[in-house]
PDB file of C-alpha atoms in Angstrom:
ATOM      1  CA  UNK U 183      -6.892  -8.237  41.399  1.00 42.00           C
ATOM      2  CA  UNK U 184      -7.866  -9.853  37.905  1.00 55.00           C
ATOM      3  CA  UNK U 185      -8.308 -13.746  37.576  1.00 71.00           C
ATOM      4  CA  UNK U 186      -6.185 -15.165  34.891  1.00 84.00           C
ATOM      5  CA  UNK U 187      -7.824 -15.360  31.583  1.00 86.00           C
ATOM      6  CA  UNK U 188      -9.357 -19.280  30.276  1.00 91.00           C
ATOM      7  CA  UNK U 189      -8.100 -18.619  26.877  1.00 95.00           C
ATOM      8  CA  UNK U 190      -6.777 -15.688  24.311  1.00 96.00           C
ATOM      9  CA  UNK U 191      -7.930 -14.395  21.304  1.00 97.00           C
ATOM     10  CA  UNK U 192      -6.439 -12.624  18.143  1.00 96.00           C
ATOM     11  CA  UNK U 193      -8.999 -11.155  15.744  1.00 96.00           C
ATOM     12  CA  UNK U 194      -7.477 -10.760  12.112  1.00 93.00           C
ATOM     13  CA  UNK U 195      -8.380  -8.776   9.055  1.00 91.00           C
ATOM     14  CA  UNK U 196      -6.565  -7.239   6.888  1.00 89.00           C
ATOM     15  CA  UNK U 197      -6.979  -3.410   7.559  1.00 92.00           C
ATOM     16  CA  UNK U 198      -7.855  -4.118  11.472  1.00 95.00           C
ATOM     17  CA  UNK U 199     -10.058  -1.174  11.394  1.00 95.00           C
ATOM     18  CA  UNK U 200     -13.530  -2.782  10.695  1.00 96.00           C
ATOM     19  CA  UNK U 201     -14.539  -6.745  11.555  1.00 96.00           C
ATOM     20  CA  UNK U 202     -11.345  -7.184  13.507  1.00 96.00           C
ATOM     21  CA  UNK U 203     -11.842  -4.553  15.735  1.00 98.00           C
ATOM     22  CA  UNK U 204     -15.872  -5.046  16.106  1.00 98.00           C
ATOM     23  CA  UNK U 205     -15.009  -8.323  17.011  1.00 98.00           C
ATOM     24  CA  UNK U 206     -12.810  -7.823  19.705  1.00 98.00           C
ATOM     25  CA  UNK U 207     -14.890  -4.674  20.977  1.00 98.00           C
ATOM     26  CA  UNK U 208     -17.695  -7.743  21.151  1.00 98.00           C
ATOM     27  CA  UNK U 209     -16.012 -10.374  23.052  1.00 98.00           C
ATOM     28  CA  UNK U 210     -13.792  -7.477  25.579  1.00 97.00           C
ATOM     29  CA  UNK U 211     -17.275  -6.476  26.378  1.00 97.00           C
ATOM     30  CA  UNK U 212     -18.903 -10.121  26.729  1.00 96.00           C
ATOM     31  CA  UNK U 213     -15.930 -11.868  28.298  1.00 94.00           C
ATOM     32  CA  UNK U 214     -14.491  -9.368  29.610  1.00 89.00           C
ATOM     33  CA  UNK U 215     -11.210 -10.259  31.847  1.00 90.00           C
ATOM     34  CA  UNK U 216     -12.220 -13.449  31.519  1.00 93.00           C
ATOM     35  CA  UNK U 217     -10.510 -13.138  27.554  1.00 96.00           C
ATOM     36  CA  UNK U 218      -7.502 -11.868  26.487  1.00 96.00           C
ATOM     37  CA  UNK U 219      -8.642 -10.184  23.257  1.00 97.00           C
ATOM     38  CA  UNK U 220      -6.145  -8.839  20.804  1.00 96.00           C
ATOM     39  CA  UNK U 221      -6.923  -8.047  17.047  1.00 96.00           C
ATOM     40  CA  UNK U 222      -4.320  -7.001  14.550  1.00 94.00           C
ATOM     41  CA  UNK U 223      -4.099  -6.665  10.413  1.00 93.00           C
ATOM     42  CA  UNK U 224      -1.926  -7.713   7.628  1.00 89.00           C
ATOM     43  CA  UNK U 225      -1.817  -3.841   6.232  1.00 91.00           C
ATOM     44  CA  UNK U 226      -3.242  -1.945   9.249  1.00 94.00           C
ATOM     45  CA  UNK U 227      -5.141   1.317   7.963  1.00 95.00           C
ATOM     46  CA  UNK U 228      -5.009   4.521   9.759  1.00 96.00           C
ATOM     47  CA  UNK U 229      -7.681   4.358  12.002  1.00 96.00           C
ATOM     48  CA  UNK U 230     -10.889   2.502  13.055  1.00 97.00           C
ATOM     49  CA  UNK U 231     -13.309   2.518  10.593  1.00 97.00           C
ATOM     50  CA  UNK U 232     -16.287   5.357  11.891  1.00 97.00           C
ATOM     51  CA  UNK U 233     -18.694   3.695  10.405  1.00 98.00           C
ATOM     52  CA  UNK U 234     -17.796   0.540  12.161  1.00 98.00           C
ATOM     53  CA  UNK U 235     -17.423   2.874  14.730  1.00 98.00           C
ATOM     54  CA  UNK U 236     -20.649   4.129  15.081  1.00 98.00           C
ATOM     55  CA  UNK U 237     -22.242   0.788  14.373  1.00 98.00           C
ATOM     56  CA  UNK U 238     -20.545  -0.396  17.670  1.00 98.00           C
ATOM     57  CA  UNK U 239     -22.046   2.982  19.505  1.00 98.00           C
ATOM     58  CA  UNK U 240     -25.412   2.438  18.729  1.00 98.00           C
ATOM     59  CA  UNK U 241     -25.088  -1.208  20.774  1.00 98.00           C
ATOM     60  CA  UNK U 242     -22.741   0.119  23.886  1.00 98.00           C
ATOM     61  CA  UNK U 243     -19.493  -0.667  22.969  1.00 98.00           C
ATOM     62  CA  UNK U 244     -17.488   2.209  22.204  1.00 98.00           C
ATOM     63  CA  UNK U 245     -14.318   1.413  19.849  1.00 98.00           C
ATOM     64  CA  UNK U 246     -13.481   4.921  19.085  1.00 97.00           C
ATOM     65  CA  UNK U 247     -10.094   4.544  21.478  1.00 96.00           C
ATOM     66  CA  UNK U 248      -8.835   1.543  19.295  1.00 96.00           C
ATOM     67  CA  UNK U 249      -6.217   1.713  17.059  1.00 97.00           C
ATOM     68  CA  UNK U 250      -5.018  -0.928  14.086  1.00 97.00           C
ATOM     69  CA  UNK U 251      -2.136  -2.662  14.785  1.00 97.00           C
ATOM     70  CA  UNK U 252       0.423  -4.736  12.453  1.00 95.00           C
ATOM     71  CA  UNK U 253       0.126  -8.383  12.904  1.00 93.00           C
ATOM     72  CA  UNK U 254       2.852 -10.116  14.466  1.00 93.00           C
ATOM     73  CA  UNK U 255       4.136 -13.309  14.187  1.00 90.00           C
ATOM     74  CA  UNK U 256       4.615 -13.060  18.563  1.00 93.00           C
ATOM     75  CA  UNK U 257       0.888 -11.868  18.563  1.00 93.00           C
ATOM     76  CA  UNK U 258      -0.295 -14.938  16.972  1.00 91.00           C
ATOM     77  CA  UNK U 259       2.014 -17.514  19.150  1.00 92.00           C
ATOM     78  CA  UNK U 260       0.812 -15.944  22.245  1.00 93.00           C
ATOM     79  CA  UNK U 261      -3.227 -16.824  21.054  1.00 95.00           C
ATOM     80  CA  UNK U 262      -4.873 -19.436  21.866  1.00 95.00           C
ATOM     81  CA  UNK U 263      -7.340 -18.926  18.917  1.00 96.00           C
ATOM     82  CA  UNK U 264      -6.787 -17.066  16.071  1.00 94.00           C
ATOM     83  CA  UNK U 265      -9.984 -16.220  13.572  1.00 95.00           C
ATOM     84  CA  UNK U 266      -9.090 -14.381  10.520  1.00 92.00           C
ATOM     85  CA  UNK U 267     -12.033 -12.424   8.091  1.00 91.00           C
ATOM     86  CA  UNK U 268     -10.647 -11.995   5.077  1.00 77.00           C
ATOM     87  CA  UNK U 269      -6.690 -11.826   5.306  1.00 67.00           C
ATOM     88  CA  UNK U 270      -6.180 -14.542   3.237  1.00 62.00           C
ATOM     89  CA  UNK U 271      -2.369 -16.629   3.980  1.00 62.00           C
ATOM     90  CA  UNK U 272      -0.901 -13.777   6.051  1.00 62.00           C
ATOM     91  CA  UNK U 273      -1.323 -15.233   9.030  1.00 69.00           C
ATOM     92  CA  UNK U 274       1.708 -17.664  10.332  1.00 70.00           C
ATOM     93  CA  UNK U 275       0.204 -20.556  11.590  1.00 75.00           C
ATOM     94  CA  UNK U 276       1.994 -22.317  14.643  1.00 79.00           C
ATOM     95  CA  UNK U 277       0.747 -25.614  16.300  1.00 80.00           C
ATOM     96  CA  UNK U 278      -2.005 -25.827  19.020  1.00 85.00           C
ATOM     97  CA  UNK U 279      -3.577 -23.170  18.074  1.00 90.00           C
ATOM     98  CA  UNK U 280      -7.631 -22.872  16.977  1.00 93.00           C
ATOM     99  CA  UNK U 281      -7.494 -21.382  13.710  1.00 90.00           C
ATOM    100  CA  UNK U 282     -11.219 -20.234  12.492  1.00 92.00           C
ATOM    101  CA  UNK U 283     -12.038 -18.413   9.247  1.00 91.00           C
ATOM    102  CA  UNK U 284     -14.833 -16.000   9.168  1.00 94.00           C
ATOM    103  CA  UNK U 285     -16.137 -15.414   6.142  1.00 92.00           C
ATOM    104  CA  UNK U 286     -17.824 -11.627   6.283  1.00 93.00           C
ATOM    105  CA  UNK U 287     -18.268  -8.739   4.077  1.00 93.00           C
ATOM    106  CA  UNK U 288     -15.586  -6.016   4.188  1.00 91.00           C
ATOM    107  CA  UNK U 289     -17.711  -2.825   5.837  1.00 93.00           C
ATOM    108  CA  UNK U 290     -14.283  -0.760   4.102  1.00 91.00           C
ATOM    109  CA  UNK U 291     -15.637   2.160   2.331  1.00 93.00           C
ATOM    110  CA  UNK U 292     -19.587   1.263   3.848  1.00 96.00           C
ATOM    111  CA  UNK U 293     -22.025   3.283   5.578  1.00 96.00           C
ATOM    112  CA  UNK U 294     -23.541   2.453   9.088  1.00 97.00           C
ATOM    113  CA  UNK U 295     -26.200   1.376   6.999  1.00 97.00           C
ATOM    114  CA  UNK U 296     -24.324  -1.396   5.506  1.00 97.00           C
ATOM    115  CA  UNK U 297     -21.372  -1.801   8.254  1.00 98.00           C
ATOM    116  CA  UNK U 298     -25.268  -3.333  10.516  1.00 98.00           C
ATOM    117  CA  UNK U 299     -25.576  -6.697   9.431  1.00 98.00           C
ATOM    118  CA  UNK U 300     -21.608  -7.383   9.186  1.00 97.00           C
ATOM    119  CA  UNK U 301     -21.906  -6.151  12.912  1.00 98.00           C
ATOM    120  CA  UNK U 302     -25.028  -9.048  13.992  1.00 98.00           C
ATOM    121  CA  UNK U 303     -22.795 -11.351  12.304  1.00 98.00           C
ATOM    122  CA  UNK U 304     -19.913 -10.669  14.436  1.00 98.00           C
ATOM    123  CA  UNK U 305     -21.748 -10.275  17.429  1.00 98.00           C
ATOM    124  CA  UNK U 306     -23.357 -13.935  16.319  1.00 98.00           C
ATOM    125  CA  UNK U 307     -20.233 -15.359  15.875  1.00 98.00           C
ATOM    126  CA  UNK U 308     -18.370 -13.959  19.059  1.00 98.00           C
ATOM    127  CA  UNK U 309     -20.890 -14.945  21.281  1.00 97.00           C
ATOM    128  CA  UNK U 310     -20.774 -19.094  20.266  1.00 97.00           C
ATOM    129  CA  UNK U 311     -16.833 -18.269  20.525  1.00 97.00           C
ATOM    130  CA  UNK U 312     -17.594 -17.200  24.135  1.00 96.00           C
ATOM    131  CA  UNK U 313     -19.708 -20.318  24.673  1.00 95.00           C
ATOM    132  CA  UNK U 314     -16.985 -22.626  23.149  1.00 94.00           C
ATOM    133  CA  UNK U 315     -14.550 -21.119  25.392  1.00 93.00           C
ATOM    134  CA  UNK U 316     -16.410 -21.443  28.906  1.00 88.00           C
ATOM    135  CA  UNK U 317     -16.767 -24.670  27.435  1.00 87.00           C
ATOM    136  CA  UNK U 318     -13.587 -25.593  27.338  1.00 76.00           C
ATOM    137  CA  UNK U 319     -12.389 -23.298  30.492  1.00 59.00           C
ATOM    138  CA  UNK U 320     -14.662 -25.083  32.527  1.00 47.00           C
ATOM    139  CA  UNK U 321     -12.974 -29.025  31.429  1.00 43.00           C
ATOM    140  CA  UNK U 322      -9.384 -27.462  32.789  1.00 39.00           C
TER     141      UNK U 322
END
């Protein structure tokens, strides 16, 4: 049986098939059940980005399963925070909710090469989000 999450998380960008989704492959694999991690886009691509992809592989966190998904409205009431890289005033904005803005480079059309340091950011970045949230979990 799985505790209930502290807090919930919707990673935004607008493709959902780079940042977004190496962000929330970060904090699954950090928080785990501890999280509720969902990540969605404004215009959802295809599929995942493989370079982002592979940049995830080559730390242990496989993303290749993941799909992009269309943001919704109910996705976005439902989080607690909701941190958006790059997708601008698409995302409705209801109150009591963290909103955080992550600026990062768009790995879109990058090789592993490039899609690297956008990944260290992220994985920067999630990890003081995990901090900030056992922070908070542990006042309740």
């Amino acid at each position: 049986m799985s505790a209930t999450p502290i807090a919930s998380v919707l990673f935004v960008c607008v493709h959902n098939a780079g940042r977004s989704q190496m962000a929330a492959g970060f904090l699954s694999h950090l928080a785990g059940e501890q999280v509720e991690v969902r990540s969605a886009g404004s215009l959802p691509a295809g599929q995942v980005n493989p370079a982002a992809v592979e940049a995830m592989k080559e730390v242990g966190i496989d993303i290749s399963h993941s799909t992009p998904k269309i943001l919704t409205a109910d996705a976005v009431e439902a989080s607690d925070y909701v941190i958006t890289m790059g997708c601008g005033d698409a995302c409705p904005v209801f109150p009591g909710k963290k909103y955080l803005d992550w600026e990062l480079d768009d790995p879109a059309g990058k090789g592993v090469e490039a899609v690297r340091p956008i990944r260290d950011q992220i994985k920067t970045r999630v990890e003081a989000l995990v901090t900030e949230i056992h922070g908070k979990g542990s006042s309740r």
